[in-house]
PDB file of C-alpha atoms in Angstrom:
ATOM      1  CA  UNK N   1       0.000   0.000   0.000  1.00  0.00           C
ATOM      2  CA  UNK N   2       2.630   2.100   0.505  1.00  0.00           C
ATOM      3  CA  UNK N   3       4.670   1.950  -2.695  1.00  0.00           C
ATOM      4  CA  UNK N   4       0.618   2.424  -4.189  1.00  0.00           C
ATOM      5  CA  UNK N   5       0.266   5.770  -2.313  1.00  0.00           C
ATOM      6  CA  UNK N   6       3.586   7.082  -3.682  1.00  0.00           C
ATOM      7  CA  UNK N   7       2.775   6.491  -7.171  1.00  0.00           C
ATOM      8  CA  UNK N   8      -0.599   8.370  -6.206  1.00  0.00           C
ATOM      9  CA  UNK N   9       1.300  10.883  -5.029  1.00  0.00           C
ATOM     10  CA  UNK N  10       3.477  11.200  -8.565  1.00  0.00           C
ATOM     11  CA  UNK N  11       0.632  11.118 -10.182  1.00  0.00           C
ATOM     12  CA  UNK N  12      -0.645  14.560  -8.410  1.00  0.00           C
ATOM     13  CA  UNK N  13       3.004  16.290  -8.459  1.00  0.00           C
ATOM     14  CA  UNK N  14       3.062  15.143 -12.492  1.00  0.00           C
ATOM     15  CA  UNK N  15       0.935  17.213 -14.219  1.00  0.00           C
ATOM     16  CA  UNK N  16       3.110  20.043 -12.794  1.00  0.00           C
ATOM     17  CA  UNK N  17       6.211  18.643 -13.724  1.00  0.00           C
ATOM     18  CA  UNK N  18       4.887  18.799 -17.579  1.00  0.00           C
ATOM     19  CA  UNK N  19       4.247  21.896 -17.626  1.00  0.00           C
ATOM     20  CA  UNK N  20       7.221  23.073 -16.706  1.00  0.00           C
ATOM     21  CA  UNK N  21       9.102  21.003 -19.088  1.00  0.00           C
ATOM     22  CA  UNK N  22       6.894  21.024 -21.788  1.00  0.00           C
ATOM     23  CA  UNK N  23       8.392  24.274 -23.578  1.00  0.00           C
ATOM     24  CA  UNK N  24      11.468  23.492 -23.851  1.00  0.00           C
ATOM     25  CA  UNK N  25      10.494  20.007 -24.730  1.00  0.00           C
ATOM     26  CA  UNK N  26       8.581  21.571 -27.763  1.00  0.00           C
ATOM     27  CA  UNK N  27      11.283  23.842 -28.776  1.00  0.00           C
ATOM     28  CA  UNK N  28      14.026  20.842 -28.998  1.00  0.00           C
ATOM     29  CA  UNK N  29      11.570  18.941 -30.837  1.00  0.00           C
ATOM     30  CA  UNK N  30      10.770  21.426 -33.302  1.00  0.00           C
ATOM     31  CA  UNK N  31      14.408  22.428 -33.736  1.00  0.00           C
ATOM     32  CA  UNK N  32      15.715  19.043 -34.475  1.00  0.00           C
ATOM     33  CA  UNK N  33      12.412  17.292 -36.430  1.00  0.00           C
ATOM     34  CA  UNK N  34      10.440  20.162 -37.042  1.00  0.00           C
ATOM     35  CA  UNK N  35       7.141  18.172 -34.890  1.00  0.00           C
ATOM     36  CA  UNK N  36       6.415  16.585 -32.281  1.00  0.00           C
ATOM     37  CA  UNK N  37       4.549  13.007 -32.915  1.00  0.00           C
ATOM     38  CA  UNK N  38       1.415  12.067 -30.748  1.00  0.00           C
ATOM     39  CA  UNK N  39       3.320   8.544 -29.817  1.00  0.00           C
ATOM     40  CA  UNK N  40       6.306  10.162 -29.361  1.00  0.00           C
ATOM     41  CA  UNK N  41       5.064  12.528 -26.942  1.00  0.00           C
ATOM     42  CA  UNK N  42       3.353  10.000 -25.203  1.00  0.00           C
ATOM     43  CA  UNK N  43       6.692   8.070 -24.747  1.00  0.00           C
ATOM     44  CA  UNK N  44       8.215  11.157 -23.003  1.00  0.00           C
ATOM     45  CA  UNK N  45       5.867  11.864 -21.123  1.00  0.00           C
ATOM     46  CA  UNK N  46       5.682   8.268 -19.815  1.00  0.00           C
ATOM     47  CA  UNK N  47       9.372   8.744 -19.355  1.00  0.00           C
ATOM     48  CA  UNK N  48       9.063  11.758 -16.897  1.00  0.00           C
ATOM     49  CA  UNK N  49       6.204  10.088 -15.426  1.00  0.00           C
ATOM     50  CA  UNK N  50       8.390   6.815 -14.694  1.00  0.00           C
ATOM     51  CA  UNK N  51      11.449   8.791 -13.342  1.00  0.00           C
ATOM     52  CA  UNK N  52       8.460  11.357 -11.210  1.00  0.00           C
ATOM     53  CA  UNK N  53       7.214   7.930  -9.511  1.00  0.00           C
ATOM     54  CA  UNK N  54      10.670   6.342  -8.868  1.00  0.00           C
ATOM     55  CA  UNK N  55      11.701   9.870  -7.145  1.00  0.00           C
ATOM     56  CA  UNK N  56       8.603   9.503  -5.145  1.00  0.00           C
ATOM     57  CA  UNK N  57       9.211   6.043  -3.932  1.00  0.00           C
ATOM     58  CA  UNK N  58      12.515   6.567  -2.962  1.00  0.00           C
ATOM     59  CA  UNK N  59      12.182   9.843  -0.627  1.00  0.00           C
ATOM     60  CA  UNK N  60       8.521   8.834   0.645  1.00  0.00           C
ATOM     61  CA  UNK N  61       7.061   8.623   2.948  1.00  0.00           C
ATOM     62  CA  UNK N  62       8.562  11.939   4.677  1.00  0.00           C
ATOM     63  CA  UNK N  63       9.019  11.484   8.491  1.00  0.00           C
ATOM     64  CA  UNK N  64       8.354  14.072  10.904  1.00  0.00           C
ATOM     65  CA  UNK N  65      11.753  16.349  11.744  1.00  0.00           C
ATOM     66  CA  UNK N  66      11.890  15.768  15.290  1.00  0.00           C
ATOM     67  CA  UNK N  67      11.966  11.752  14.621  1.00  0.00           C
ATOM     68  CA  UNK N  68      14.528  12.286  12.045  1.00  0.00           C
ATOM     69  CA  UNK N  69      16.271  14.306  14.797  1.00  0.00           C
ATOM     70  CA  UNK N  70      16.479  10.973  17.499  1.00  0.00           C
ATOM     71  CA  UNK N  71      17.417   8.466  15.289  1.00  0.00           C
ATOM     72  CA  UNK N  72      20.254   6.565  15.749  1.00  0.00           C
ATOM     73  CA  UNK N  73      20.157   3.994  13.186  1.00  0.00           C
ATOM     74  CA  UNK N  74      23.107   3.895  10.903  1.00  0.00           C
ATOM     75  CA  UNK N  75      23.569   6.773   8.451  1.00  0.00           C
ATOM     76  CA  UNK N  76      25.071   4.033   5.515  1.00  0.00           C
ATOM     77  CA  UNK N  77      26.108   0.596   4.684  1.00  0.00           C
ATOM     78  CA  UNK N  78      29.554   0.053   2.556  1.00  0.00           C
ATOM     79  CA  UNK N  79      29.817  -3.474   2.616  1.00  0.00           C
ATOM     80  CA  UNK N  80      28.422  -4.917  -0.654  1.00  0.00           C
ATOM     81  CA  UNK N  81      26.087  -7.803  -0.966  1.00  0.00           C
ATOM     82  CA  UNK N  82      24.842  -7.440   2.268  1.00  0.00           C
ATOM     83  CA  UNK N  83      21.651  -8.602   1.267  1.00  0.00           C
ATOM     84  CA  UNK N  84      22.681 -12.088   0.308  1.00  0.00           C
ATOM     85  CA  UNK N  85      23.164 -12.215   4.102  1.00  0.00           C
ATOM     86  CA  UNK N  86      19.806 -11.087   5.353  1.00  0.00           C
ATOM     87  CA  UNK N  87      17.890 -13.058   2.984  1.00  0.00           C
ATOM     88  CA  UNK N  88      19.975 -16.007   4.307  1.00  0.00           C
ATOM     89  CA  UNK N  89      19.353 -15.432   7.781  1.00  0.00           C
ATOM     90  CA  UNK N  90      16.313 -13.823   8.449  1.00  0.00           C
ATOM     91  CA  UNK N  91      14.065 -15.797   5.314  1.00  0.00           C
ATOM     92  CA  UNK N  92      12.223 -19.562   5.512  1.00  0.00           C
ATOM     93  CA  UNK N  93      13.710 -20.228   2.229  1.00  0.00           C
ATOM     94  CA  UNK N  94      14.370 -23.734   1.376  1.00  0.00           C
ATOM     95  CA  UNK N  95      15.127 -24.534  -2.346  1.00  0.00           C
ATOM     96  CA  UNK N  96      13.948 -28.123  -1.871  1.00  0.00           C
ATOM     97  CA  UNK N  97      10.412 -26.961  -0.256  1.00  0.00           C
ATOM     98  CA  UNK N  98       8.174 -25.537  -2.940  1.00  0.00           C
ATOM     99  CA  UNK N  99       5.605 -24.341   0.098  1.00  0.00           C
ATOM    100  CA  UNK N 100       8.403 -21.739   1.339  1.00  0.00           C
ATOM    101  CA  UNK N 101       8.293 -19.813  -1.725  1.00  0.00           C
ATOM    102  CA  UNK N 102       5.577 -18.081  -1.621  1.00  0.00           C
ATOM    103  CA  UNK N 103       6.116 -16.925   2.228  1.00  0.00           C
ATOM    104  CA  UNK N 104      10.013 -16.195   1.285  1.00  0.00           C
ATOM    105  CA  UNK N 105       8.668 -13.464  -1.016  1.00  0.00           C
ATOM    106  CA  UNK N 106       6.501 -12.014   1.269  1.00  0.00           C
ATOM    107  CA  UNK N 107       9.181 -11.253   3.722  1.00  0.00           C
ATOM    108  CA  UNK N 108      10.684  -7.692   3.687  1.00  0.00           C
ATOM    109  CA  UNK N 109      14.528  -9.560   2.655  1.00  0.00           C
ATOM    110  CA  UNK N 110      13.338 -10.328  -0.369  1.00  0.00           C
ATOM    111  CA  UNK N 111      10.838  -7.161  -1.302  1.00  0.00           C
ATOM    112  CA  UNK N 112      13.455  -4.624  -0.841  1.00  0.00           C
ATOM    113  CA  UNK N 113      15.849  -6.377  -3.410  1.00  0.00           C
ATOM    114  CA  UNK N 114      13.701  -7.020  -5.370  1.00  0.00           C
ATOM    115  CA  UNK N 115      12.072  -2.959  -5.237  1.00  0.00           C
ATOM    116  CA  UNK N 116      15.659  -1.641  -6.223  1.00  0.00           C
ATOM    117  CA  UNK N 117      16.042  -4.148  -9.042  1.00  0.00           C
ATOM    118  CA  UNK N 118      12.690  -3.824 -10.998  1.00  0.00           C
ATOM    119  CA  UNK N 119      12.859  -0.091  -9.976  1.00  0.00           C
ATOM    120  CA  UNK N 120      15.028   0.814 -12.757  1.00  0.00           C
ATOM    121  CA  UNK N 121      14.253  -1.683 -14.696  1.00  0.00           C
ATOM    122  CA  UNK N 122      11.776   0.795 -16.731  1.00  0.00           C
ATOM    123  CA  UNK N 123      14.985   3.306 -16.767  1.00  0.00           C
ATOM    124  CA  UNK N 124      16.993   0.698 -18.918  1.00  0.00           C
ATOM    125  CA  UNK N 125      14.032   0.068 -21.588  1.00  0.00           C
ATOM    126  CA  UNK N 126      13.770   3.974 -22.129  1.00  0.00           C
ATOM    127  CA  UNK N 127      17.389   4.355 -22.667  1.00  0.00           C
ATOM    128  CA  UNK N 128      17.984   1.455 -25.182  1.00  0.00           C
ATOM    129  CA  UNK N 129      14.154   1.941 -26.978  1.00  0.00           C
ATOM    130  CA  UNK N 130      14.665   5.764 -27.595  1.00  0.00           C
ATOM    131  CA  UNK N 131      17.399   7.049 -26.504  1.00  0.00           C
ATOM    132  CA  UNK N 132      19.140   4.157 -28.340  1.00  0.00           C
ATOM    133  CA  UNK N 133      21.639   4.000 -25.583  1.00  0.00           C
ATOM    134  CA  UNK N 134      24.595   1.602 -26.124  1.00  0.00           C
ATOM    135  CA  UNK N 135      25.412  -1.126 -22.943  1.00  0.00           C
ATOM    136  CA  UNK N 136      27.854   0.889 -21.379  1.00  0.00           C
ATOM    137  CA  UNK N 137      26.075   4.167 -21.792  1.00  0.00           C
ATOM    138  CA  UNK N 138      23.253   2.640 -19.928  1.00  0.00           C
ATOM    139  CA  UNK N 139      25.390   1.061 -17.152  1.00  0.00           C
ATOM    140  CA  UNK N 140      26.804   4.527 -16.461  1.00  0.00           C
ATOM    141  CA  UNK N 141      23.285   6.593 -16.756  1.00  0.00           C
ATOM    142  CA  UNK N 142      22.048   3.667 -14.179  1.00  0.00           C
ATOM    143  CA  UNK N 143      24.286   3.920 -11.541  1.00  0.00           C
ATOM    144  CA  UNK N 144      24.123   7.825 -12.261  1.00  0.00           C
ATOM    145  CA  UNK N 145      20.370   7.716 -11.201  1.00  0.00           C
ATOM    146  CA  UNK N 146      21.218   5.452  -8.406  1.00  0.00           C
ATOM    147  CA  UNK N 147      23.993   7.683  -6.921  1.00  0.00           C
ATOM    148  CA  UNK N 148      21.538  10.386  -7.063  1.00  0.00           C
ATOM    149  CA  UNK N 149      19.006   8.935  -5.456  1.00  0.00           C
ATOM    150  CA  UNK N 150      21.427   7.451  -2.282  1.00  0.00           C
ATOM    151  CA  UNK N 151      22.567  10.874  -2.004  1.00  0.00           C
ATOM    152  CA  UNK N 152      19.497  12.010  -1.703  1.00  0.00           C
ATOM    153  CA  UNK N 153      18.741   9.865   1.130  1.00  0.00           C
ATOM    154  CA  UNK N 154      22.373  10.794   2.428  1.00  0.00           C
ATOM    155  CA  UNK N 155      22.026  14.405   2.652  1.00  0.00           C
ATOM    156  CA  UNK N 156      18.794  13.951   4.659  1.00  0.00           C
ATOM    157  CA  UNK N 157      16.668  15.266   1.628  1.00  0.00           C
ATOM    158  CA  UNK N 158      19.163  17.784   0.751  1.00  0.00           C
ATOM    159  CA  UNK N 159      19.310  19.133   4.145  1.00  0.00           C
ATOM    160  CA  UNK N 160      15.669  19.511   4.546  1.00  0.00           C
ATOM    161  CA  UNK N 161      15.662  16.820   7.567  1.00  0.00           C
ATOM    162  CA  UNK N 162      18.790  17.179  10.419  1.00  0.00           C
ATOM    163  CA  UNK N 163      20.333  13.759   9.222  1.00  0.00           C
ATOM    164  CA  UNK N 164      19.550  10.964   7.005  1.00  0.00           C
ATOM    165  CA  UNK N 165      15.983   9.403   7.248  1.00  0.00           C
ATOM    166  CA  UNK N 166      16.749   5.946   5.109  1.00  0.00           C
ATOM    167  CA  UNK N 167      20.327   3.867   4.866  1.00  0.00           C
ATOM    168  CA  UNK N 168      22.637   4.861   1.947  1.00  0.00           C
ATOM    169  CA  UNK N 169      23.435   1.446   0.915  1.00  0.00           C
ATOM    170  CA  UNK N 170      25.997   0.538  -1.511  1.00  0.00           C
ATOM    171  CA  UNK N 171      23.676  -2.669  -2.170  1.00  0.00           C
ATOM    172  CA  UNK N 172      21.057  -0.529  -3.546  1.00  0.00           C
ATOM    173  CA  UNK N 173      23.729   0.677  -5.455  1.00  0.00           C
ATOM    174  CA  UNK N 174      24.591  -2.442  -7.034  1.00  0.00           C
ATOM    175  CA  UNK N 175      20.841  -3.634  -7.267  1.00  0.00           C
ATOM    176  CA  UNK N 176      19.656  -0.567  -9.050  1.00  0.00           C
ATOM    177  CA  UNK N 177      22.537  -0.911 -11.667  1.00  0.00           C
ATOM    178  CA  UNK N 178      21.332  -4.569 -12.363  1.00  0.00           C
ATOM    179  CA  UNK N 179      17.912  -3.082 -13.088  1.00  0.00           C
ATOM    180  CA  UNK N 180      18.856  -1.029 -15.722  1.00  0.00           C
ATOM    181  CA  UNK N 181      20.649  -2.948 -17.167  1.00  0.00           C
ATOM    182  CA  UNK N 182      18.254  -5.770 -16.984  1.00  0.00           C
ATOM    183  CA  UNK N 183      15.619  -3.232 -19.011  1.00  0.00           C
ATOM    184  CA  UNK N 184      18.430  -2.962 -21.243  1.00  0.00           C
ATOM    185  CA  UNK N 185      18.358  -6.767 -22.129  1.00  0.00           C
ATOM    186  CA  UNK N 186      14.274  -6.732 -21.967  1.00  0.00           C
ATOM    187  CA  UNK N 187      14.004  -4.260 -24.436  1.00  0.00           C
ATOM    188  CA  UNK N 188      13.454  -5.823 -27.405  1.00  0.00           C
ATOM    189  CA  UNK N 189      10.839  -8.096 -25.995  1.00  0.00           C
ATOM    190  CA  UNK N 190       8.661  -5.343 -23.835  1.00  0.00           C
ATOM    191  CA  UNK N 191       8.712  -3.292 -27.322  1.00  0.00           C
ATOM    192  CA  UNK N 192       8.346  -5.715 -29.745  1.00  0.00           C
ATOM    193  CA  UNK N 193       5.422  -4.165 -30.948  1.00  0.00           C
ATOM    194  CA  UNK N 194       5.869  -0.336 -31.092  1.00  0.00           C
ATOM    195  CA  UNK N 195       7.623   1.340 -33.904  1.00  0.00           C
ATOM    196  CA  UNK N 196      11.252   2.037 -33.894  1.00  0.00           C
ATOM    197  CA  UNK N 197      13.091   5.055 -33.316  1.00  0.00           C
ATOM    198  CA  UNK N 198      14.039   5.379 -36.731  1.00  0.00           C
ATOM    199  CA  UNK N 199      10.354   5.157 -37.731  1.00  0.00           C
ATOM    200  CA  UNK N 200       9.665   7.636 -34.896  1.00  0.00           C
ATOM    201  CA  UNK N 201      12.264  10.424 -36.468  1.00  0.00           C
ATOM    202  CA  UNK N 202      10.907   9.623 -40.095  1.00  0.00           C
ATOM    203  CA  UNK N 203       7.386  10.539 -39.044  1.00  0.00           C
ATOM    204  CA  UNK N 204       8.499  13.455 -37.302  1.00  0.00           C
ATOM    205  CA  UNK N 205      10.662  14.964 -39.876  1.00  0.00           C
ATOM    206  CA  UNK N 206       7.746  14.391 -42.657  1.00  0.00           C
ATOM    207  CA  UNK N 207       4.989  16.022 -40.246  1.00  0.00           C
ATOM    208  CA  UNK N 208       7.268  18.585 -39.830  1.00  0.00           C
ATOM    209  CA  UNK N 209       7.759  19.761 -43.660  1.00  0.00           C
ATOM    210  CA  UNK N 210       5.007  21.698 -42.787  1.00  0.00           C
ATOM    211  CA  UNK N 211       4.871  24.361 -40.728  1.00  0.00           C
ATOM    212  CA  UNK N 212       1.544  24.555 -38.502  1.00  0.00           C
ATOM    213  CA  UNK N 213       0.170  27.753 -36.204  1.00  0.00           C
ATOM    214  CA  UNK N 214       0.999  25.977 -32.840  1.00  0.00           C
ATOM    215  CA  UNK N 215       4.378  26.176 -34.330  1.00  0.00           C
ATOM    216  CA  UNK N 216       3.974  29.668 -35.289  1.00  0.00           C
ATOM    217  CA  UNK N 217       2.170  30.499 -32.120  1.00  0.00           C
ATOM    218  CA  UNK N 218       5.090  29.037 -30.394  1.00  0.00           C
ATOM    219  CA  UNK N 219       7.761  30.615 -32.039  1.00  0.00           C
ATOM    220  CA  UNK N 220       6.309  33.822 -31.606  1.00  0.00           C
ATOM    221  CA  UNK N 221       5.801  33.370 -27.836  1.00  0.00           C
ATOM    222  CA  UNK N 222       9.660  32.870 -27.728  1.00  0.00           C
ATOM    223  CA  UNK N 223      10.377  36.456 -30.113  1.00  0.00           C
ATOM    224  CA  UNK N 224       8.334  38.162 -26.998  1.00  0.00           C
ATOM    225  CA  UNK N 225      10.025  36.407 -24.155  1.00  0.00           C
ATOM    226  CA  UNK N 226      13.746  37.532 -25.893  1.00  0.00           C
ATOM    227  CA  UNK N 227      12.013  40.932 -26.827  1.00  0.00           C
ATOM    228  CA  UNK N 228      11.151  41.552 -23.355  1.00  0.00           C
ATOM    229  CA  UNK N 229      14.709  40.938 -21.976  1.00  0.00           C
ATOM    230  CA  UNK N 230      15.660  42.880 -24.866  1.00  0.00           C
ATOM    231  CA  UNK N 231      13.279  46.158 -23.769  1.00  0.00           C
ATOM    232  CA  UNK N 232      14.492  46.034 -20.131  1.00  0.00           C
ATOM    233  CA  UNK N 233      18.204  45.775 -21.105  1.00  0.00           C
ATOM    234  CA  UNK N 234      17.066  49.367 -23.624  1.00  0.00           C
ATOM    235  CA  UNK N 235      15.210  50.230 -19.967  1.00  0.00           C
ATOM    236  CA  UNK N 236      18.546  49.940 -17.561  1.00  0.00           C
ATOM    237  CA  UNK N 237      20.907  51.723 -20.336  1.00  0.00           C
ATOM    238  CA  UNK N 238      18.119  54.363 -20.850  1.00  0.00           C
ATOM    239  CA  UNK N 239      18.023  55.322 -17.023  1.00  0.00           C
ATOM    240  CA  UNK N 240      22.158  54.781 -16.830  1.00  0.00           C
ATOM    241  CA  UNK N 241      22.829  57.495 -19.592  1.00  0.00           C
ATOM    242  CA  UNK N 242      19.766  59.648 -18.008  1.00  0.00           C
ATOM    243  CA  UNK N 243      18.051  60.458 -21.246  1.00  0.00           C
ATOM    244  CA  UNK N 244      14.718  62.082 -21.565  1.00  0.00           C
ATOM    245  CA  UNK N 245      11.787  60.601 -20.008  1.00  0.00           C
ATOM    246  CA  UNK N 246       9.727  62.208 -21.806  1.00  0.00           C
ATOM    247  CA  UNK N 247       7.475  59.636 -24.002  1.00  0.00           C
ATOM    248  CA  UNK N 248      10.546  56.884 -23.116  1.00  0.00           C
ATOM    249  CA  UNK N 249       8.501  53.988 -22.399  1.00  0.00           C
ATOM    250  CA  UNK N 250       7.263  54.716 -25.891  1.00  0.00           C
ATOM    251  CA  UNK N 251      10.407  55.173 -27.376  1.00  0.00           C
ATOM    252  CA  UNK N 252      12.282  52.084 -25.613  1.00  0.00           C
ATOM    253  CA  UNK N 253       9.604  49.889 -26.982  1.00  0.00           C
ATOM    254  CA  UNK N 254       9.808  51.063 -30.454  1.00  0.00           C
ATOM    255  CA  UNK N 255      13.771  50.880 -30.445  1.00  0.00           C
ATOM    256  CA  UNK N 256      13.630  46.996 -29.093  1.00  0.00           C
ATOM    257  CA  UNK N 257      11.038  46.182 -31.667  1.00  0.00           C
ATOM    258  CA  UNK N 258      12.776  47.678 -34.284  1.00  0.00           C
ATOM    259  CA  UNK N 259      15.689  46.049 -33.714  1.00  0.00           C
ATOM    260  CA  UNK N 260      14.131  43.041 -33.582  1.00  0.00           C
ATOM    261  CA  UNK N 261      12.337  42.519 -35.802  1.00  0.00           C
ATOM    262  CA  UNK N 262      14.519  44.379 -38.423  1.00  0.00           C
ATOM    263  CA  UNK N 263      17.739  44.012 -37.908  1.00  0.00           C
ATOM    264  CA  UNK N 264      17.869  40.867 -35.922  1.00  0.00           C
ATOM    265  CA  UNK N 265      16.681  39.537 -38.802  1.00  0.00           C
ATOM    266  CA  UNK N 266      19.463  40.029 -41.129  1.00  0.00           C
ATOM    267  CA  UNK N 267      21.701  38.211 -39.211  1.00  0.00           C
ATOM    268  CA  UNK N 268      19.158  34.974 -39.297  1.00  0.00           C
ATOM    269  CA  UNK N 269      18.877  35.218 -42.619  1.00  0.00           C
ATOM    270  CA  UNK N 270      15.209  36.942 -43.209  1.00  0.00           C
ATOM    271  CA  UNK N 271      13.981  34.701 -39.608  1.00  0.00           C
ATOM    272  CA  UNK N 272      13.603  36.032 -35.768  1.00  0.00           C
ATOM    273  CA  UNK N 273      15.857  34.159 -33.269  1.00  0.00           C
ATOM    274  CA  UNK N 274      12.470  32.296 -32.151  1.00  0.00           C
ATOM    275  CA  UNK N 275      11.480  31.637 -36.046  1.00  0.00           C
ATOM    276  CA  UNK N 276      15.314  30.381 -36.773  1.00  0.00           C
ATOM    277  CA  UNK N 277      14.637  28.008 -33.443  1.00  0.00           C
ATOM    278  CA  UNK N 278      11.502  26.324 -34.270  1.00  0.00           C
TER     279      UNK N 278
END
């Protein structure tokens, strides 16, 4: 129930997530394929769901401060395969008694392998399906994630809590790395049936031989986002050389747009900076 409420929980902090990362992830895709696919934007968006819901299983639940603040459980474990050991001792498993499987799986030795292993498992698929990822490229990016997410726990949640709340354990480490590079070797069975990336690009690029408004509409949002730092900048030198204020708002806006939209221009070869982007 627990991991169940945490991927509730990614679910709510999601949405919010997207939106902050959807503009730039519009303006990469538009720069390098000129679209952005329906499947493929459902892919990367299942991506930052996936790595959302593995951030909120690792740091929740959050403890209250002031138990943080009394523990005295240990702060990290740096013997590897430590694991092997608790399973061993503190698990009914016996390989020659079928019955004990089922309650050797239940027990807390076994889930919490098991948790860090499939964890990443999803992270290993992503980076070999579309990010076409080679083997060692995907054994670095995996222990990458699981470094940061054991120094998360380390630094008490970045300092939020006065010590750490959960073990950094070189186990999970090891464990986590497995995992993604387990995905790696499940990969061509778990997306057997979607296109490739190849076929992904293809589409992309031949959508985007034409250029639609939301592309427009986009492009010009980013002309007035680099036009507005461009009037302040006009505002600050205007007020440092103290020249008239008479009708200056006025003025400062026509100079930025003007030199926008005309003479920025020429140096883009007939586009604006958010035009030449997108």
């Amino acid at each position: 129930m627990v991991y169940v409420s945490n991927i509730i929980t990614a679910a709510i902090a999601f949405p919010f997530v997207a939106i902050i990362l959807t503009v730039p992830l519009l303006v990469y895709h538009y720069h390098r394929y000129g679209s952005l696919t329906i499947l493929r934007s459902v892919i990367l968006y299942s991506f930052m769901f996936y790595l959302v819901a593995a951030y909120c299983l690792i740091i929740l639940p959050l403890p209250p401060r002031s138990v943080v603040a009394h523990l005295t459980t240990p702060r990290y474990n740096l013997v590897p395969f430590t694991f092997v050991r608790e399973f061993i001792n503190s698990t009914h498993f016996v390989w020659t008694e079928p019955s004990s499987y089922l309650a050797t799986l239940k027990q807390a030795a076994t889930i919490q392998p098991l948790f860090n292993i499939f964890l990443t498992v999803p992270f290993g698929i992503y980076l070999r399906y579309f990010f076409k990822t080679s083997f060692k490229q995907t054994l670095l990016l995996s222990f990458t994630l699981s470094l940061f997410f054991e120094l998360t726990q380390l630094s008490g949640l970045y300092g939020i809590y006065p010590r750490p709340y959960r073990l950094f354990d070189v186990d999970d480490l090891l464990l986590n790395i497995s995992g993604g590079l387990l995905g790696f070797y499940l990969q061509p069975l778990v997306t057997f049936f979607l296109p490739t990336r190849e076929s992904l690009d293809q589409a992309a690029y031949a959508r985007g031989q034409k250029v639609g408004y939301f592309r427009r509409l986009l492009a010009l949002a980013v002309d007035y986002c680099v036009l507005g730092i461009i009037t302040f900048a006009i505002a600050v030198i205007w007020r440092l050389l103290k020249l008239p204020t008479i009708h200056s708002e006025m003025l400062q806006y026509c100079l930025a747009t003007g030199a926008y939209f005309l003479m920025l221009p020429v140096f883009w070869r007939g586009k604006t900076p958010g035009q030449s982007l997108l």
